[in-house]
Amino acid sequence: MSHIVDQVSLGAIVQVRDRLLDQQARGRKVLRLESGDPSFDIPVLAREAMEKALRDGLTHYTASTGIPVLREAIFKKVTTENGLKVPNTDHVVVTNGGMHGLYIIFRALLDPGDEVILPDPMWTEIAENVRLGGGKPVPVQLREENGYQYDPAEIEAAITPKTRAIFINTPQNPIGVVASRETLEVIVKVAEKHNLFLVSDEAYEHVIFDGQKHVSLGSLPGAEDRTISVYSLSKTYAMSGLRLGYVIVNQPLFLDRIKKLVRCTINGVNSVAQYGAAAAINGPQDFTHSMAQEYQKRRDILFDALEEAPYVKAFKPGGAFYLWARIQPEWPGYGGQKDDWSMTNYLIDTAGIGSSPGSAFGAAGAGHIRFAFSCSTQQVEEAARLLPEVLQAA
Ligand SMILES: Cc1ncc(COP(=O)(O)O)c(C=O)c1O
């Protein structure tokens, strides 16, 4: 049996990013559609609050679960906007990004060998964090013919005596599918029937299109006491490098464990970033809304381009900033290969366009490709102009 950390990959997207950065350093123009990092600056109010925190010398240890002003802002937001029932601010835990939140959730929730059901394809780090928590990821395929909705019947069929939790992410990375309220309600019923926990990753709650409204799983009847929710300021306020996320956990046992894990992993998030986060959450939200509108515009530009391009069949996402496309059998391949890596490699080598091979997101992702449209609108427009002709020339 290998060491638990040896079961975690070094990351396919990192490999693509490193190649693009290397080419860029050598003077080549590259289009950064491989990873999901918002192109926007953070809200002015957040920047000013951080500048003030620095000037005021607020650079010392904070309470390890977060400064009171931030936890209160989060408490207000999740109880009003998300409709979560949370007893008090003690149940709000500030984390070093959503990623750290996921790590401590699975570490707190799982005993060795416990199973967690998750969608396939899925952001790679979910399965990795389940493994790091000693658990076993159990994939349930999202099917194109079902509009990539997570199917409660397939979830139920995957349940075994070892199942501990069902993981849900909406809007979803890498497909951009938004789970319908009906789907979420049935998933809660399945969890109730089998006495399972629910882990709800809402990192993209504000990147949602076409007038849809995000539904928080924990707000649904029956979900309140079995859901642990994780959020991120990376996408909502473009604060990705400031590493700010939070976990909402109602169950006292897991809350205790999560507090211990925060103390022993980070012992509190960067104090200055926390003041910025409080200002962002307490301030007007028009910044977040206009970002979502701009992402929707980029989605449409890129989707239309892929509709014109040969060899790919794109799915129009309802949220998040990724475009997922199936590679068609006619794809001639590149470098002697026909798999999803061959299309990613071809686009880097011939046009400097970044993408992620679908297989990076799980077995069901093989034969697909993901384009992120979180880079600038200008880069998205340029990629949209190039993609049909570059693929045509393959
Ligand atoms: C599905 C999903 N959850 C959580 C995160 C966490 O982001 P962060 O650690 O930047 O808060 C990401 C980031 O890409 C994501 O795609």
mmCIF file of C-alpha atoms and ligand atoms in Angstrom:
data_model
loop_
_atom_site.group_PDB
_atom_site.id
_atom_site.type_symbol
_atom_site.label_atom_id
_atom_site.label_comp_id
_atom_site.label_asym_id
_atom_site.label_seq_id
_atom_site.Cartn_x
_atom_site.Cartn_y
_atom_site.Cartn_z
ATOM 1 C CA MET A 1 0.000 0.000 0.000
ATOM 2 C CA SER A 2 1.545 3.309 -1.050
ATOM 3 C CA HIS A 3 1.696 6.335 1.201
ATOM 4 C CA ILE A 4 -1.609 8.196 1.203
ATOM 5 C CA VAL A 5 -0.059 11.303 -0.370
ATOM 6 C CA ASP A 6 1.429 9.231 -3.198
ATOM 7 C CA GLN A 7 -2.166 8.558 -4.299
ATOM 8 C CA VAL A 8 -2.538 12.257 -5.177
ATOM 9 C CA SER A 9 -1.490 13.456 -8.650
ATOM 10 C CA LEU A 10 0.644 16.493 -9.398
ATOM 11 C CA GLY A 11 -2.116 17.859 -11.607
ATOM 12 C CA ALA A 12 -2.666 17.863 -15.361
ATOM 13 C CA ILE A 13 -3.690 21.516 -15.506
ATOM 14 C CA VAL A 14 -0.459 22.527 -13.792
ATOM 15 C CA GLN A 15 1.441 20.719 -16.556
ATOM 16 C CA VAL A 16 -0.443 22.655 -19.243
ATOM 17 C CA ARG A 17 0.013 25.937 -17.366
ATOM 18 C CA ASP A 18 3.761 25.367 -16.984
ATOM 19 C CA ARG A 19 4.119 24.734 -20.711
ATOM 20 C CA LEU A 20 2.166 27.881 -21.588
ATOM 21 C CA LEU A 21 4.167 29.981 -19.130
ATOM 22 C CA ASP A 22 7.380 28.564 -20.543
ATOM 23 C CA GLN A 23 6.309 29.505 -24.078
ATOM 24 C CA GLN A 24 5.246 32.952 -22.881
ATOM 25 C CA ALA A 25 8.646 33.478 -21.243
ATOM 26 C CA ARG A 26 10.213 32.698 -24.623
ATOM 27 C CA GLY A 27 8.197 35.493 -26.242
ATOM 28 C CA ARG A 28 5.238 33.532 -27.632
ATOM 29 C CA LYS A 29 1.729 34.894 -27.279
ATOM 30 C CA VAL A 30 -0.455 32.461 -25.341
ATOM 31 C CA LEU A 31 -4.165 32.393 -24.497
ATOM 32 C CA ARG A 32 -4.799 31.228 -20.949
ATOM 33 C CA LEU A 33 -7.918 29.105 -21.251
ATOM 34 C CA GLU A 34 -6.509 26.253 -19.175
ATOM 35 C CA SER A 35 -7.293 27.312 -15.613
ATOM 36 C CA GLY A 36 -10.040 29.076 -13.694
ATOM 37 C CA ASP A 37 -8.515 32.267 -12.330
ATOM 38 C CA PRO A 38 -10.712 35.394 -12.620
ATOM 39 C CA SER A 39 -9.228 38.157 -14.791
ATOM 40 C CA PHE A 40 -10.853 40.895 -12.679
ATOM 41 C CA ASP A 41 -9.310 43.060 -9.970
ATOM 42 C CA ILE A 42 -10.715 42.676 -6.464
ATOM 43 C CA PRO A 43 -13.455 45.113 -5.311
ATOM 44 C CA VAL A 44 -12.052 48.557 -4.403
ATOM 45 C CA LEU A 45 -13.613 48.347 -0.935
ATOM 46 C CA ALA A 46 -11.733 45.128 -0.223
ATOM 47 C CA ARG A 47 -8.423 46.639 -1.357
ATOM 48 C CA GLU A 48 -8.968 49.734 0.783
ATOM 49 C CA ALA A 49 -9.854 47.640 3.826
ATOM 50 C CA MET A 50 -6.646 45.638 3.405
ATOM 51 C CA GLU A 51 -4.562 48.806 3.008
ATOM 52 C CA LYS A 52 -6.134 50.176 6.185
ATOM 53 C CA ALA A 53 -5.560 46.906 8.064
ATOM 54 C CA LEU A 54 -1.889 47.087 7.126
ATOM 55 C CA ARG A 55 -1.615 50.749 8.169
ATOM 56 C CA ASP A 56 -3.383 49.965 11.455
ATOM 57 C CA GLY A 57 -0.932 47.159 12.175
ATOM 58 C CA LEU A 58 -3.556 44.416 12.093
ATOM 59 C CA THR A 59 -0.928 41.870 11.181
ATOM 60 C CA HIS A 60 -0.916 39.645 14.237
ATOM 61 C CA TYR A 61 -2.441 36.239 14.936
ATOM 62 C CA THR A 62 -6.208 36.217 14.679
ATOM 63 C CA ALA A 63 -8.722 33.841 16.243
ATOM 64 C CA SER A 64 -7.938 30.676 14.305
ATOM 65 C CA THR A 65 -11.480 30.294 12.950
ATOM 66 C CA GLY A 66 -11.586 33.922 11.737
ATOM 67 C CA ILE A 67 -11.939 37.526 12.913
ATOM 68 C CA PRO A 68 -15.372 38.276 14.450
ATOM 69 C CA VAL A 69 -16.273 40.968 11.909
ATOM 70 C CA LEU A 70 -15.759 38.505 9.037
ATOM 71 C CA ARG A 71 -17.574 35.634 10.710
ATOM 72 C CA GLU A 72 -20.508 37.947 11.402
ATOM 73 C CA ALA A 73 -20.564 39.122 7.766
ATOM 74 C CA ILE A 74 -20.533 35.510 6.576
ATOM 75 C CA PHE A 75 -23.210 34.501 9.091
ATOM 76 C CA LYS A 76 -25.488 37.269 7.831
ATOM 77 C CA LYS A 77 -24.848 36.347 4.210
ATOM 78 C CA VAL A 78 -25.439 32.600 4.535
ATOM 79 C CA THR A 79 -28.561 32.960 6.667
ATOM 80 C CA THR A 80 -30.182 35.588 4.434
ATOM 81 C CA GLU A 81 -28.873 35.049 0.903
ATOM 82 C CA ASN A 82 -28.275 31.276 1.025
ATOM 83 C CA GLY A 83 -31.174 30.511 3.360
ATOM 84 C CA LEU A 84 -29.057 28.290 5.621
ATOM 85 C CA LYS A 85 -30.178 27.715 9.195
ATOM 86 C CA VAL A 86 -27.070 28.284 11.291
ATOM 87 C CA PRO A 87 -27.323 28.541 15.107
ATOM 88 C CA ASN A 88 -24.679 31.277 15.510
ATOM 89 C CA THR A 89 -21.338 32.594 14.246
ATOM 90 C CA ASP A 90 -19.466 29.787 16.010
ATOM 91 C CA HIS A 91 -20.555 27.550 13.133
ATOM 92 C CA VAL A 92 -18.746 29.738 10.588
ATOM 93 C CA VAL A 93 -15.127 28.715 10.024
ATOM 94 C CA VAL A 94 -12.855 30.840 7.833
ATOM 95 C CA THR A 95 -10.467 28.762 5.724
ATOM 96 C CA ASN A 96 -7.479 29.252 3.465
ATOM 97 C CA GLY A 97 -9.596 29.127 0.322
ATOM 98 C CA GLY A 98 -12.293 26.616 -0.498
ATOM 99 C CA MET A 99 -9.564 24.053 -1.143
ATOM 100 C CA HIS A 100 -8.455 24.092 2.483
ATOM 101 C CA GLY A 101 -12.125 23.949 3.500
ATOM 102 C CA LEU A 102 -12.552 20.759 1.485
ATOM 103 C CA TYR A 103 -9.430 19.224 2.977
ATOM 104 C CA ILE A 104 -10.548 19.771 6.558
ATOM 105 C CA ILE A 105 -14.148 18.721 5.831
ATOM 106 C CA PHE A 106 -13.132 15.321 4.477
ATOM 107 C CA ARG A 107 -10.457 14.908 7.177
ATOM 108 C CA ALA A 108 -13.095 15.599 9.842
ATOM 109 C CA LEU A 109 -15.853 13.523 8.275
ATOM 110 C CA LEU A 110 -14.175 10.324 7.167
ATOM 111 C CA ASP A 111 -12.844 7.215 8.850
ATOM 112 C CA PRO A 112 -10.436 5.020 6.866
ATOM 113 C CA GLY A 113 -12.240 3.315 3.991
ATOM 114 C CA ASP A 114 -15.372 5.479 4.152
ATOM 115 C CA GLU A 115 -16.846 6.163 0.736
ATOM 116 C CA VAL A 116 -17.884 9.499 -0.715
ATOM 117 C CA ILE A 117 -20.081 9.611 -3.795
ATOM 118 C CA LEU A 118 -19.071 12.320 -6.234
ATOM 119 C CA PRO A 119 -19.871 13.297 -9.801
ATOM 120 C CA ASP A 120 -17.605 12.184 -12.630
ATOM 121 C CA PRO A 121 -16.235 14.295 -14.278
ATOM 122 C CA MET A 122 -15.364 16.505 -11.315
ATOM 123 C CA TRP A 123 -12.693 19.028 -10.341
ATOM 124 C CA THR A 124 -9.729 16.718 -9.621
ATOM 125 C CA GLU A 125 -9.006 18.084 -6.166
ATOM 126 C CA ILE A 126 -12.284 16.723 -4.745
ATOM 127 C CA ALA A 127 -11.312 13.076 -5.175
ATOM 128 C CA GLU A 128 -7.774 13.910 -4.018
ATOM 129 C CA ASN A 129 -9.065 15.492 -0.809
ATOM 130 C CA VAL A 130 -11.365 12.523 -0.178
ATOM 131 C CA ARG A 131 -8.292 10.278 -0.473
ATOM 132 C CA LEU A 132 -6.258 12.528 1.815
ATOM 133 C CA GLY A 133 -9.069 12.183 4.354
ATOM 134 C CA GLY A 134 -8.580 8.413 4.224
ATOM 135 C CA GLY A 135 -11.713 7.912 2.147
ATOM 136 C CA LYS A 136 -12.558 6.349 -1.177
ATOM 137 C CA PRO A 137 -14.123 8.430 -3.955
ATOM 138 C CA VAL A 138 -17.009 6.641 -5.656
ATOM 139 C CA PRO A 139 -17.773 8.250 -9.021
ATOM 140 C CA VAL A 140 -21.260 8.608 -10.468
ATOM 141 C CA GLN A 141 -21.142 9.530 -14.133
ATOM 142 C CA LEU A 142 -22.776 12.751 -15.340
ATOM 143 C CA ARG A 143 -24.325 11.881 -18.685
ATOM 144 C CA GLU A 144 -24.609 14.170 -21.670
ATOM 145 C CA GLU A 145 -28.010 12.687 -22.561
ATOM 146 C CA ASN A 146 -29.322 13.866 -19.138
ATOM 147 C CA GLY A 147 -27.950 17.372 -19.609
ATOM 148 C CA TYR A 148 -25.138 16.294 -17.249
ATOM 149 C CA GLN A 149 -27.493 16.422 -14.228
ATOM 150 C CA TYR A 150 -26.377 14.361 -11.225
ATOM 151 C CA ASP A 151 -28.846 11.464 -11.219
ATOM 152 C CA PRO A 152 -30.284 10.653 -7.747
ATOM 153 C CA ALA A 153 -31.173 7.105 -8.871
ATOM 154 C CA GLU A 154 -27.557 6.459 -9.881
ATOM 155 C CA ILE A 155 -26.374 8.001 -6.628
ATOM 156 C CA GLU A 156 -28.638 5.665 -4.677
ATOM 157 C CA ALA A 157 -27.403 2.665 -6.670
ATOM 158 C CA ALA A 158 -23.804 3.549 -5.708
ATOM 159 C CA ILE A 159 -24.529 3.535 -1.957
ATOM 160 C CA THR A 160 -22.884 0.749 0.067
ATOM 161 C CA PRO A 161 -22.639 0.149 3.839
ATOM 162 C CA LYS A 162 -19.382 2.153 3.708
ATOM 163 C CA THR A 163 -20.910 5.273 2.155
ATOM 164 C CA ARG A 164 -20.524 8.259 4.449
ATOM 165 C CA ALA A 165 -21.415 11.249 2.273
ATOM 166 C CA ILE A 166 -22.620 12.537 -1.060
ATOM 167 C CA PHE A 167 -20.618 15.405 -2.544
ATOM 168 C CA ILE A 168 -22.440 18.004 -4.651
ATOM 169 C CA ASN A 169 -21.024 20.964 -6.560
ATOM 170 C CA THR A 170 -23.332 23.437 -8.251
ATOM 171 C CA PRO A 171 -22.597 25.314 -10.482
ATOM 172 C CA GLN A 172 -20.174 22.559 -11.372
ATOM 173 C CA ASN A 173 -16.554 22.466 -12.420
ATOM 174 C CA PRO A 174 -15.659 21.249 -15.097
ATOM 175 C CA ILE A 175 -19.019 21.099 -16.921
ATOM 176 C CA GLY A 176 -20.752 24.259 -15.739
ATOM 177 C CA VAL A 177 -24.007 22.397 -15.133
ATOM 178 C CA VAL A 178 -26.359 23.938 -12.577
ATOM 179 C CA ALA A 179 -28.236 21.369 -10.485
ATOM 180 C CA SER A 180 -31.984 21.905 -10.571
ATOM 181 C CA ARG A 181 -33.854 22.420 -7.292
ATOM 182 C CA GLU A 182 -35.773 19.189 -8.000
ATOM 183 C CA THR A 183 -32.548 17.184 -8.387
ATOM 184 C CA LEU A 184 -31.185 18.632 -5.149
ATOM 185 C CA GLU A 185 -34.416 17.871 -3.294
ATOM 186 C CA VAL A 186 -34.326 14.223 -4.368
ATOM 187 C CA ILE A 187 -30.641 13.958 -3.399
ATOM 188 C CA VAL A 188 -31.543 15.221 0.096
ATOM 189 C CA LYS A 189 -34.249 12.522 0.300
ATOM 190 C CA VAL A 190 -31.708 9.852 -0.677
ATOM 191 C CA ALA A 191 -29.330 11.160 2.011
ATOM 192 C CA GLU A 192 -32.121 11.085 4.609
ATOM 193 C CA LYS A 193 -33.170 7.562 3.657
ATOM 194 C CA HIS A 194 -29.624 6.200 3.983
ATOM 195 C CA ASN A 195 -28.549 8.510 6.804
ATOM 196 C CA LEU A 196 -25.690 10.112 4.859
ATOM 197 C CA PHE A 197 -23.974 13.472 5.096
ATOM 198 C CA LEU A 198 -23.982 15.978 2.266
ATOM 199 C CA VAL A 199 -20.970 18.077 1.322
ATOM 200 C CA SER A 200 -22.060 21.062 -0.735
ATOM 201 C CA ASP A 201 -19.368 22.949 -2.674
ATOM 202 C CA GLU A 202 -20.770 26.333 -3.687
ATOM 203 C CA ALA A 203 -17.566 28.000 -4.897
ATOM 204 C CA TYR A 204 -19.356 29.204 -8.065
ATOM 205 C CA GLU A 205 -22.621 30.302 -6.424
ATOM 206 C CA HIS A 206 -22.331 33.788 -7.972
ATOM 207 C CA VAL A 207 -21.127 32.746 -11.405
ATOM 208 C CA ILE A 208 -24.535 31.804 -12.737
ATOM 209 C CA PHE A 209 -26.198 32.775 -16.016
ATOM 210 C CA ASP A 210 -29.471 33.410 -17.823
ATOM 211 C CA GLY A 211 -31.224 34.807 -14.752
ATOM 212 C CA GLN A 212 -31.023 31.525 -12.826
ATOM 213 C CA LYS A 213 -30.917 31.635 -9.034
ATOM 214 C CA HIS A 214 -28.397 29.547 -7.114
ATOM 215 C CA VAL A 215 -29.973 27.012 -4.738
ATOM 216 C CA SER A 216 -27.985 26.166 -1.595
ATOM 217 C CA LEU A 217 -28.368 22.511 -0.754
ATOM 218 C CA GLY A 218 -28.301 23.151 3.001
ATOM 219 C CA SER A 219 -31.370 25.401 2.731
ATOM 220 C CA LEU A 220 -33.622 22.544 1.563
ATOM 221 C CA PRO A 221 -35.981 20.742 3.947
ATOM 222 C CA GLY A 222 -34.220 17.837 5.651
ATOM 223 C CA ALA A 223 -30.724 18.998 4.655
ATOM 224 C CA GLU A 224 -29.994 21.368 7.518
ATOM 225 C CA ASP A 225 -28.395 18.921 9.955
ATOM 226 C CA ARG A 226 -26.652 16.698 7.480
ATOM 227 C CA THR A 227 -25.010 19.280 5.204
ATOM 228 C CA ILE A 228 -21.558 20.805 5.453
ATOM 229 C CA SER A 229 -21.246 23.715 3.016
ATOM 230 C CA VAL A 230 -18.072 25.212 1.612
ATOM 231 C CA TYR A 231 -17.720 28.587 -0.099
ATOM 232 C CA SER A 232 -14.931 30.588 -1.698
ATOM 233 C CA LEU A 233 -14.182 34.258 -2.263
ATOM 234 C CA SER A 234 -11.896 33.339 -5.170
ATOM 235 C CA LYS A 235 -14.620 33.444 -7.803
ATOM 236 C CA THR A 236 -17.179 35.738 -6.130
ATOM 237 C CA TYR A 237 -14.727 38.618 -5.574
ATOM 238 C CA ALA A 238 -11.817 37.550 -7.799
ATOM 239 C CA MET A 239 -9.789 37.135 -4.584
ATOM 240 C CA SER A 240 -8.171 33.871 -5.698
ATOM 241 C CA GLY A 241 -4.640 34.776 -4.602
ATOM 242 C CA LEU A 242 -5.798 36.046 -1.217
ATOM 243 C CA ARG A 243 -6.924 32.519 -0.283
ATOM 244 C CA LEU A 244 -10.228 33.091 1.448
ATOM 245 C CA GLY A 245 -12.988 30.549 1.888
ATOM 246 C CA TYR A 246 -15.337 29.378 4.617
ATOM 247 C CA VAL A 247 -17.131 26.334 5.886
ATOM 248 C CA ILE A 248 -20.579 26.245 7.479
ATOM 249 C CA VAL A 249 -20.989 23.256 9.745
ATOM 250 C CA ASN A 250 -23.905 22.669 12.099
ATOM 251 C CA GLN A 251 -23.018 19.269 13.608
ATOM 252 C CA PRO A 252 -21.150 19.870 16.913
ATOM 253 C CA LEU A 253 -18.835 16.850 16.517
ATOM 254 C CA PHE A 254 -17.619 17.937 13.081
ATOM 255 C CA LEU A 255 -17.420 21.569 14.155
ATOM 256 C CA ASP A 256 -15.061 20.541 16.967
ATOM 257 C CA ARG A 257 -12.935 18.472 14.643
ATOM 258 C CA ILE A 258 -12.841 21.204 12.011
ATOM 259 C CA LYS A 259 -11.732 23.790 14.571
ATOM 260 C CA LYS A 260 -8.889 21.497 15.645
ATOM 261 C CA LEU A 261 -7.869 20.931 12.044
ATOM 262 C CA VAL A 262 -7.839 24.676 11.312
ATOM 263 C CA ARG A 263 -5.651 25.298 14.343
ATOM 264 C CA CYS A 264 -3.203 22.564 13.384
ATOM 265 C CA THR A 265 -3.068 23.329 9.641
ATOM 266 C CA ILE A 266 -3.103 27.131 9.287
ATOM 267 C CA ASN A 267 -4.038 28.534 12.706
ATOM 268 C CA GLY A 268 -5.976 31.322 11.009
ATOM 269 C CA VAL A 269 -6.074 32.885 7.569
ATOM 270 C CA ASN A 270 -3.864 35.885 6.721
ATOM 271 C CA SER A 271 -5.257 38.696 8.902
ATOM 272 C CA VAL A 272 -5.137 41.400 6.235
ATOM 273 C CA ALA A 273 -6.998 39.247 3.696
ATOM 274 C CA GLN A 274 -9.711 38.650 6.301
ATOM 275 C CA TYR A 275 -10.372 42.399 6.646
ATOM 276 C CA GLY A 276 -10.593 42.628 2.850
ATOM 277 C CA ALA A 277 -13.043 39.726 2.787
ATOM 278 C CA ALA A 278 -15.278 41.323 5.425
ATOM 279 C CA ALA A 279 -15.408 44.554 3.408
ATOM 280 C CA ALA A 280 -16.226 42.643 0.209
ATOM 281 C CA ILE A 281 -19.072 40.696 1.820
ATOM 282 C CA ASN A 282 -20.503 43.706 3.676
ATOM 283 C CA GLY A 283 -20.238 46.013 0.645
ATOM 284 C CA PRO A 284 -22.498 46.414 -2.390
ATOM 285 C CA GLN A 285 -22.608 43.310 -4.588
ATOM 286 C CA ASP A 286 -22.842 45.038 -7.975
ATOM 287 C CA PHE A 287 -19.194 44.095 -8.705
ATOM 288 C CA THR A 288 -20.083 40.410 -8.453
ATOM 289 C CA HIS A 289 -23.176 40.822 -10.627
ATOM 290 C CA SER A 290 -21.340 42.645 -13.386
ATOM 291 C CA MET A 291 -18.601 39.992 -13.346
ATOM 292 C CA ALA A 292 -21.241 37.301 -13.897
ATOM 293 C CA GLN A 293 -22.644 39.305 -16.822
ATOM 294 C CA GLU A 294 -19.204 39.555 -18.387
ATOM 295 C CA TYR A 295 -18.664 35.801 -17.941
ATOM 296 C CA GLN A 296 -21.991 35.165 -19.646
ATOM 297 C CA LYS A 297 -20.868 37.301 -22.585
ATOM 298 C CA ARG A 298 -17.618 35.315 -22.807
ATOM 299 C CA ARG A 299 -19.532 32.040 -22.574
ATOM 300 C CA ASP A 300 -21.644 33.029 -25.570
ATOM 301 C CA ILE A 301 -18.644 34.103 -27.643
ATOM 302 C CA LEU A 302 -16.778 30.867 -26.955
ATOM 303 C CA PHE A 303 -19.827 28.619 -27.310
ATOM 304 C CA ASP A 304 -20.689 30.127 -30.718
ATOM 305 C CA ALA A 305 -17.105 29.616 -31.866
ATOM 306 C CA LEU A 306 -17.112 25.969 -30.814
ATOM 307 C CA GLU A 307 -20.430 25.439 -32.574
ATOM 308 C CA GLU A 308 -18.658 26.525 -35.767
ATOM 309 C CA ALA A 309 -15.546 24.455 -35.124
ATOM 310 C CA PRO A 310 -15.170 20.865 -36.322
ATOM 311 C CA TYR A 311 -14.417 17.848 -34.067
ATOM 312 C CA VAL A 312 -16.006 19.241 -30.881
ATOM 313 C CA LYS A 313 -19.558 19.253 -29.509
ATOM 314 C CA ALA A 314 -19.878 21.878 -26.781
ATOM 315 C CA PHE A 315 -22.269 21.987 -23.818
ATOM 316 C CA LYS A 316 -23.678 25.426 -22.971
ATOM 317 C CA PRO A 317 -22.961 25.933 -19.255
ATOM 318 C CA GLY A 318 -25.517 27.513 -16.918
ATOM 319 C CA GLY A 319 -22.823 28.647 -14.497
ATOM 320 C CA ALA A 320 -19.117 28.598 -13.546
ATOM 321 C CA PHE A 321 -16.641 29.705 -16.206
ATOM 322 C CA TYR A 322 -15.875 26.553 -18.127
ATOM 323 C CA LEU A 323 -16.906 25.252 -21.501
ATOM 324 C CA TRP A 324 -16.997 21.487 -21.746
ATOM 325 C CA ALA A 325 -16.892 19.836 -25.145
ATOM 326 C CA ARG A 326 -16.970 16.263 -26.365
ATOM 327 C CA ILE A 327 -14.259 15.399 -28.887
ATOM 328 C CA GLN A 328 -15.891 13.734 -31.869
ATOM 329 C CA PRO A 329 -14.669 10.456 -33.402
ATOM 330 C CA GLU A 330 -13.663 12.280 -36.624
ATOM 331 C CA TRP A 331 -10.885 14.111 -34.730
ATOM 332 C CA PRO A 332 -7.757 13.103 -36.709
ATOM 333 C CA GLY A 333 -5.517 13.281 -33.620
ATOM 334 C CA TYR A 334 -2.081 14.775 -33.125
ATOM 335 C CA GLY A 335 1.393 13.406 -32.435
ATOM 336 C CA GLY A 336 0.219 9.880 -33.175
ATOM 337 C CA GLN A 337 -2.514 10.063 -30.508
ATOM 338 C CA LYS A 338 -6.276 10.611 -30.718
ATOM 339 C CA ASP A 339 -7.087 11.115 -27.032
ATOM 340 C CA ASP A 340 -8.055 14.334 -25.228
ATOM 341 C CA TRP A 341 -4.402 15.155 -24.469
ATOM 342 C CA SER A 342 -3.755 15.152 -28.239
ATOM 343 C CA MET A 343 -6.244 17.999 -28.753
ATOM 344 C CA THR A 344 -4.844 19.944 -25.785
ATOM 345 C CA ASN A 345 -1.294 19.458 -27.122
ATOM 346 C CA TYR A 346 -2.314 20.390 -30.659
ATOM 347 C CA LEU A 347 -3.910 23.655 -29.520
ATOM 348 C CA ILE A 348 -0.862 24.612 -27.437
ATOM 349 C CA ASP A 349 1.658 23.764 -30.143
ATOM 350 C CA THR A 350 -0.147 25.281 -33.103
ATOM 351 C CA ALA A 351 -1.936 28.283 -31.600
ATOM 352 C CA GLY A 352 -0.736 28.799 -28.011
ATOM 353 C CA ILE A 353 -4.293 28.149 -26.783
ATOM 354 C CA GLY A 354 -4.550 26.595 -23.314
ATOM 355 C CA SER A 355 -7.186 24.003 -22.391
ATOM 356 C CA SER A 356 -7.528 21.079 -20.006
ATOM 357 C CA PRO A 357 -7.868 17.484 -21.187
ATOM 358 C CA GLY A 358 -11.134 16.030 -19.915
ATOM 359 C CA SER A 359 -9.426 12.933 -18.514
ATOM 360 C CA ALA A 360 -7.887 15.176 -15.835
ATOM 361 C CA PHE A 361 -11.359 15.320 -14.260
ATOM 362 C CA GLY A 362 -12.039 11.602 -13.935
ATOM 363 C CA ALA A 363 -12.615 8.545 -16.101
ATOM 364 C CA ALA A 364 -15.871 9.913 -17.543
ATOM 365 C CA GLY A 365 -14.026 13.031 -18.696
ATOM 366 C CA ALA A 366 -11.843 11.108 -21.154
ATOM 367 C CA GLY A 367 -12.482 12.179 -24.743
ATOM 368 C CA HIS A 368 -13.527 15.684 -23.691
ATOM 369 C CA ILE A 369 -11.824 19.048 -23.413
ATOM 370 C CA ARG A 370 -12.418 21.984 -21.064
ATOM 371 C CA PHE A 371 -11.871 25.636 -21.924
ATOM 372 C CA ALA A 372 -11.902 28.163 -19.070
ATOM 373 C CA PHE A 373 -13.264 31.617 -19.869
ATOM 374 C CA SER A 374 -12.039 33.304 -16.706
ATOM 375 C CA CYS A 375 -9.118 34.932 -18.540
ATOM 376 C CA SER A 376 -9.747 38.361 -20.123
ATOM 377 C CA THR A 377 -12.586 38.935 -22.594
ATOM 378 C CA GLN A 378 -9.953 39.916 -25.136
ATOM 379 C CA GLN A 379 -8.212 36.536 -24.785
ATOM 380 C CA VAL A 380 -11.537 34.726 -25.026
ATOM 381 C CA GLU A 381 -12.404 36.679 -28.191
ATOM 382 C CA GLU A 382 -9.065 35.863 -29.728
ATOM 383 C CA ALA A 383 -9.364 32.168 -28.850
ATOM 384 C CA ALA A 384 -12.892 32.165 -30.299
ATOM 385 C CA ARG A 385 -11.594 33.652 -33.538
ATOM 386 C CA LEU A 386 -8.735 31.143 -33.785
ATOM 387 C CA LEU A 387 -10.372 27.893 -32.632
ATOM 388 C CA PRO A 388 -12.576 27.134 -35.684
ATOM 389 C CA GLU A 389 -9.762 27.711 -38.160
ATOM 390 C CA VAL A 390 -7.060 25.980 -36.099
ATOM 391 C CA LEU A 391 -9.229 22.889 -35.594
ATOM 392 C CA GLN A 392 -10.241 22.930 -39.260
ATOM 393 C CA ALA A 393 -6.567 22.783 -40.186
ATOM 394 C CA ALA A 394 -5.907 19.670 -38.065
HETATM 395 C C1 LIG B 1 -15.360 23.147 -7.619
HETATM 396 C C2 LIG B 1 -14.396 23.984 -6.871
HETATM 397 N N1 LIG B 1 -14.477 24.027 -5.545
HETATM 398 C C3 LIG B 1 -13.653 24.764 -4.802
HETATM 399 C C4 LIG B 1 -12.657 25.503 -5.393
HETATM 400 C C5 LIG B 1 -11.777 26.235 -4.437
HETATM 401 O O1 LIG B 1 -11.222 27.400 -4.802
HETATM 402 P P1 LIG B 1 -10.317 28.211 -3.779
HETATM 403 O O2 LIG B 1 -9.438 27.242 -3.054
HETATM 404 O O3 LIG B 1 -9.555 29.154 -4.630
HETATM 405 O O4 LIG B 1 -11.252 28.914 -2.840
HETATM 406 C C6 LIG B 1 -12.503 25.495 -6.790
HETATM 407 C C7 LIG B 1 -11.425 26.228 -7.466
HETATM 408 O O5 LIG B 1 -11.166 26.157 -8.635
HETATM 409 C C8 LIG B 1 -13.399 24.708 -7.548
HETATM 410 O O6 LIG B 1 -13.323 24.641 -8.879
#
